[in-house]
Short mmCIF file of C-alpha atoms and ligand atoms in Angstrom, two decimals:
data_model
loop_
_atom_site.label_atom_id
_atom_site.label_comp_id
_atom_site.label_asym_id
_atom_site.label_seq_id
_atom_site.Cartn_x
_atom_site.Cartn_y
_atom_site.Cartn_z
CA MET A 1 7.80 28.06 2.72
CA ARG A 2 6.06 25.26 0.86
CA HIS A 3 4.55 22.60 3.05
CA LEU A 4 4.09 19.84 0.57
CA SER A 5 7.48 18.65 -0.52
CA LEU A 6 8.28 15.90 1.93
CA ILE A 7 9.93 13.87 -0.77
CA PRO A 8 13.47 15.12 -0.18
CA PHE A 9 13.08 14.01 3.41
CA ALA A 10 11.23 10.78 2.72
CA GLY A 11 13.85 9.73 0.21
CA MET A 12 16.47 9.89 2.91
CA MET A 13 14.48 7.90 5.38
CA LEU A 14 16.38 5.06 6.98
CA LEU A 15 15.18 3.02 9.88
CA SER A 16 17.79 2.91 12.55
CA SER A 17 18.62 -0.71 13.02
CA ALA A 18 21.25 -0.40 15.74
CA GLU A 19 18.75 0.04 18.54
CA ALA A 20 15.84 -2.20 19.44
CA VAL A 21 12.44 -0.87 18.43
CA ASP A 22 10.71 0.67 21.43
CA TYR A 23 7.02 -0.22 21.78
CA LYS A 24 5.87 2.92 23.56
CA GLU A 25 7.86 5.37 21.49
CA GLU A 26 7.64 3.79 18.07
CA ILE A 27 4.93 1.14 17.80
CA ARG A 28 2.11 2.42 20.00
CA PRO A 29 1.92 5.73 18.05
CA ILE A 30 1.43 3.74 14.83
CA LEU A 31 -1.30 1.54 16.34
CA ASN A 32 -2.83 4.65 17.86
CA LYS A 33 -3.04 6.38 14.52
CA LYS A 34 -4.07 3.42 12.35
CA CYS A 35 -5.84 0.88 14.58
CA PHE A 36 -7.00 2.32 17.92
CA LYS A 37 -10.15 3.76 16.38
CA CYS A 38 -11.67 0.28 16.34
CA HIS A 39 -9.44 -1.62 18.75
CA THR A 40 -9.77 0.15 22.08
CA GLY A 41 -12.21 0.01 24.96
CA PRO A 42 -14.73 -2.65 25.95
CA LYS A 43 -16.33 -2.61 22.47
CA ALA A 44 -13.07 -3.22 20.61
CA LYS A 45 -13.63 -4.96 17.28
CA GLY A 46 -12.81 -8.64 17.18
CA GLY A 47 -12.30 -8.47 20.96
CA LEU A 48 -8.83 -7.07 20.29
CA ARG A 49 -8.02 -4.30 22.77
CA MET A 50 -4.74 -2.67 21.89
CA ASP A 51 -5.00 0.15 24.43
CA SER A 52 -4.85 -2.08 27.49
CA ALA A 53 -1.34 -3.44 27.90
CA ASP A 54 -2.68 -6.44 29.84
CA ASP A 55 -5.28 -7.36 27.23
CA PHE A 56 -2.88 -6.79 24.38
CA ALA A 57 -0.14 -8.85 26.09
CA LYS A 58 -2.52 -11.84 26.24
CA ARG A 59 -2.58 -11.91 22.43
CA ILE A 60 1.23 -11.85 22.19
CA GLY A 61 2.35 -15.46 22.29
CA GLY A 62 0.21 -17.72 24.49
CA ASP A 63 -2.76 -19.89 23.46
CA ASP A 64 -4.52 -17.56 21.04
CA PRO A 65 -1.80 -15.34 19.64
CA LEU A 66 -2.20 -12.53 17.15
CA ILE A 67 1.50 -11.85 17.47
CA ILE A 68 4.11 -14.60 17.56
CA PRO A 69 7.25 -13.08 19.03
CA GLY A 70 10.11 -13.47 16.59
CA ASP A 71 7.90 -14.35 13.63
CA PRO A 72 6.14 -11.45 11.87
CA GLY A 73 5.48 -13.70 8.87
CA LYS A 74 3.21 -15.90 11.01
CA SER A 75 1.73 -13.14 13.17
CA ILE A 76 -1.90 -12.46 12.24
CA LEU A 77 -1.58 -8.78 13.20
CA SER A 78 1.32 -8.00 10.86
CA ILE A 79 -0.13 -10.25 8.13
CA LYS A 80 -3.49 -8.45 8.21
CA ALA A 81 -1.89 -5.02 8.37
CA GLY A 82 0.14 -5.85 5.25
CA LEU A 83 -2.68 -7.20 3.08
CA PRO A 84 -3.85 -5.12 0.13
CA ALA A 85 -7.30 -3.48 0.22
CA SER A 86 -8.47 -6.08 -2.30
CA ASP A 87 -8.19 -8.74 0.42
CA GLY A 88 -11.24 -9.05 2.66
CA GLU A 89 -9.01 -10.05 5.61
CA ALA A 90 -7.02 -6.79 5.45
CA MET A 91 -6.82 -4.35 8.38
CA PRO A 92 -8.25 -1.76 8.49
CA PRO A 93 -11.13 -3.59 6.75
CA PRO A 94 -11.52 -2.56 3.08
CA PRO A 95 -14.96 -0.92 3.58
CA ALA A 96 -13.47 1.25 6.35
CA ARG A 97 -10.60 2.18 4.05
CA GLU A 98 -13.14 3.48 1.57
CA ARG A 99 -14.40 5.72 4.36
CA GLY A 100 -10.91 7.04 5.05
CA ALA A 101 -9.31 4.58 7.49
CA GLU A 102 -5.68 4.50 6.40
CA PRO A 103 -3.57 1.33 6.35
CA MET A 104 -0.05 1.34 7.73
CA THR A 105 2.57 2.80 5.41
CA ALA A 106 5.34 0.49 4.23
CA ALA A 107 7.74 2.16 6.69
CA GLU A 108 5.30 1.68 9.58
CA LEU A 109 4.75 -1.96 8.70
CA THR A 110 8.51 -2.53 8.48
CA LEU A 111 8.91 -1.08 11.96
CA VAL A 112 6.08 -3.21 13.38
CA ARG A 113 7.55 -6.32 11.77
CA GLN A 114 10.98 -5.44 13.18
CA TRP A 115 9.44 -5.03 16.64
CA ILE A 116 7.84 -8.49 16.35
CA THR A 117 11.13 -9.97 15.10
CA GLU A 118 12.80 -8.53 18.18
CA GLY A 119 10.32 -10.31 20.44
CA ALA A 120 7.29 -7.94 20.54
CA LYS A 121 8.20 -6.54 23.95
CA LEU A 122 5.76 -4.05 25.42
CA GLU A 123 8.37 -2.74 27.86
CA PRO A 124 12.08 -2.20 27.38
CA GLY A 125 13.88 -5.15 28.97
CA ASP A 126 10.65 -7.12 29.24
CA THR A 127 11.18 -10.79 28.54
CA THR A 128 7.94 -12.31 29.78
CA ALA A 129 5.44 -10.56 27.50
CA ALA A 130 3.44 -9.81 30.65
CA PRO A 131 3.95 -6.10 31.23
CA SER A 132 2.42 -4.17 34.05
CA ALA A 133 -0.42 -1.85 33.08
CA PRO A 134 0.58 1.79 32.72
CA ALA A 135 0.00 3.92 35.79
CA PRO A 136 -3.54 5.33 35.76
CA GLY A 137 -3.61 8.75 34.21
CA ALA A 138 0.00 8.56 33.09
CA ALA A 139 0.55 10.85 30.15
CA PRO A 140 2.31 9.33 27.17
CA MET A 141 5.87 10.58 26.79
CA VAL A 142 6.08 12.67 23.69
CA ALA A 143 9.32 14.17 22.52
CA GLU A 144 9.07 17.83 21.57
CA LEU A 145 8.35 18.28 17.87
CA HIS A 146 10.17 20.95 15.88
CA ASP A 147 9.62 22.33 12.41
CA TRP A 148 12.45 21.42 10.06
CA SER A 149 13.01 22.76 6.59
CA ASN A 150 15.48 21.83 3.91
CA THR A 151 17.24 23.71 1.15
CA GLY A 152 14.66 22.45 -1.34
CA GLY A 153 11.88 24.26 0.53
CA GLY A 154 10.41 21.06 2.01
CA SER A 155 9.31 20.98 5.61
CA LEU A 156 8.59 18.38 8.23
CA LYS A 157 7.69 18.09 11.88
CA ALA A 158 10.01 15.83 13.85
CA SER A 159 11.77 15.55 17.16
CA PHE A 160 15.52 15.82 17.45
CA VAL A 161 17.28 12.57 18.40
CA ALA A 162 20.99 13.18 17.95
CA MET A 163 23.73 14.64 15.85
CA ASN A 164 25.35 11.81 13.98
CA GLY A 165 28.52 12.91 12.21
CA ALA A 166 27.46 15.02 9.23
CA ASN A 167 23.86 13.92 9.71
CA VAL A 168 21.13 14.80 12.10
CA THR A 169 18.92 11.97 13.37
CA LEU A 170 15.26 12.95 13.50
CA ARG A 171 12.16 11.10 14.55
CA LYS A 172 8.76 11.70 13.03
CA GLU A 173 5.54 11.69 15.04
CA ASP A 174 4.74 8.17 13.85
CA GLY A 175 7.97 6.93 15.41
CA THR A 176 10.03 6.46 12.27
CA GLN A 177 13.56 7.64 12.73
CA PHE A 178 15.95 8.67 10.00
CA ASP A 179 19.27 10.38 9.32
CA TYR A 180 19.36 13.54 7.26
CA PRO A 181 22.47 15.32 5.96
CA LEU A 182 22.96 18.57 7.85
CA VAL A 183 24.05 20.42 4.69
CA ASN A 184 20.67 19.76 3.08
CA LEU A 185 18.84 21.54 5.89
CA SER A 186 18.01 25.22 5.73
CA ALA A 187 20.39 27.51 7.64
CA GLU A 188 17.69 27.98 10.25
CA SER A 189 17.25 24.23 10.77
CA GLN A 190 21.01 23.64 10.84
CA ALA A 191 21.25 26.20 13.63
CA LEU A 192 18.36 24.51 15.47
CA ALA A 193 20.03 21.08 15.19
CA LYS A 194 23.29 22.46 16.57
CA LYS A 195 21.49 24.20 19.38
CA LEU A 196 19.59 21.04 20.34
CA ALA A 197 22.83 19.05 20.19
CA GLY A 198 24.36 21.59 22.56
CA GLN A 199 26.99 22.63 20.02
C1 LIG B 1 -12.59 0.67 11.01
C2 LIG B 1 -12.38 -0.26 12.07
C3 LIG B 1 -11.06 -1.00 12.16
C4 LIG B 1 -9.78 -0.48 12.09
C5 LIG B 1 -9.36 0.95 11.86
C6 LIG B 1 -8.89 -1.60 12.34
N1 LIG B 1 -9.60 -2.75 12.55
FE1 LIG B 1 -8.84 -4.60 13.03
N2 LIG B 1 -10.73 -5.36 13.15
C7 LIG B 1 -11.88 -4.68 12.84
C8 LIG B 1 -13.01 -5.61 12.89
C9 LIG B 1 -14.45 -5.24 12.57
C10 LIG B 1 -12.48 -6.86 13.27
C11 LIG B 1 -13.25 -8.16 13.50
C12 LIG B 1 -13.58 -8.85 12.23
C13 LIG B 1 -12.39 -9.48 11.59
O1 LIG B 1 -11.62 -10.19 12.29
O2 LIG B 1 -12.22 -9.29 10.38
C14 LIG B 1 -11.04 -6.67 13.41
C15 LIG B 1 -10.17 -7.69 13.74
C16 LIG B 1 -8.79 -7.55 13.79
C17 LIG B 1 -7.87 -8.63 14.08
C18 LIG B 1 -8.24 -10.05 14.40
C19 LIG B 1 -8.63 -10.20 15.84
C20 LIG B 1 -8.87 -11.66 16.18
O3 LIG B 1 -8.99 -11.95 17.39
O4 LIG B 1 -8.91 -12.50 15.29
C21 LIG B 1 -6.61 -8.11 14.01
C22 LIG B 1 -5.29 -8.83 14.25
C23 LIG B 1 -6.75 -6.70 13.67
N3 LIG B 1 -8.08 -6.39 13.55
C24 LIG B 1 -5.70 -5.85 13.50
C25 LIG B 1 -5.82 -4.50 13.15
C26 LIG B 1 -4.70 -3.64 12.93
C27 LIG B 1 -3.24 -4.03 13.05
C28 LIG B 1 -5.21 -2.42 12.62
C29 LIG B 1 -4.45 -1.16 12.27
C30 LIG B 1 -3.57 -1.24 11.14
C31 LIG B 1 -6.65 -2.53 12.61
N4 LIG B 1 -6.99 -3.81 12.95
C32 LIG B 1 -7.52 -1.49 12.34
C33 LIG B 1 -11.99 -3.33 12.57
C34 LIG B 1 -10.92 -2.44 12.43
#
């Protein structure tokens, strides 16, 4: 099996818009992968600690906001994350990009912007932007990842979300969720989807 052709999957990628974006499941993994390297712990760059829910919440709305709930176009965090490497204000900073720090993909940025549009809640149902800190030592919830392959020989790691008519809804490790036609999956993956759906 070839492990390079993600294009047939990527081409089908659709963000599910019916459900609100979930911070822990969808946004935190993106920040973790693209931003935590420099924005965690007491020495966080720019004083921006994304790993501590309390610290991060202070920069959502309030006096000195990096995120303005409802307005990704005015939120410094989403603006910086969307700037091209040619812009000195971009995040990750351009020199770090030259050393391999990757910016958010367009799909990741879209999801982050959608989360901000929806109010930048750190907890489901949270309306105050003042979430409680996670329980000490609590392990992040990670859905089980499976290997999926399609008829074109492409493969992808993703967790199963649901069967959705003739499509299967999958979620990648970075939190992006998309529908994929069952018939385009390999026989093995079709069987896996049916099994996980309890069919
Ligand atoms: C390689 C290290 C590095 C990475 C990775 C990185 N940053 Fe930064 N970030 C910095 C530094 C250094 C500063 C402080 C200087 C500045 O503001 O330009 C900063 C500052 C910021 C600020 C401004 C903080 C303030 O109080 O004004 C924001 C917002 C920000 N980063 C967002 C992000 C986001 C979003 C990501 C992930 C896409 C990210 N950063 C990834 C190094 C990094």
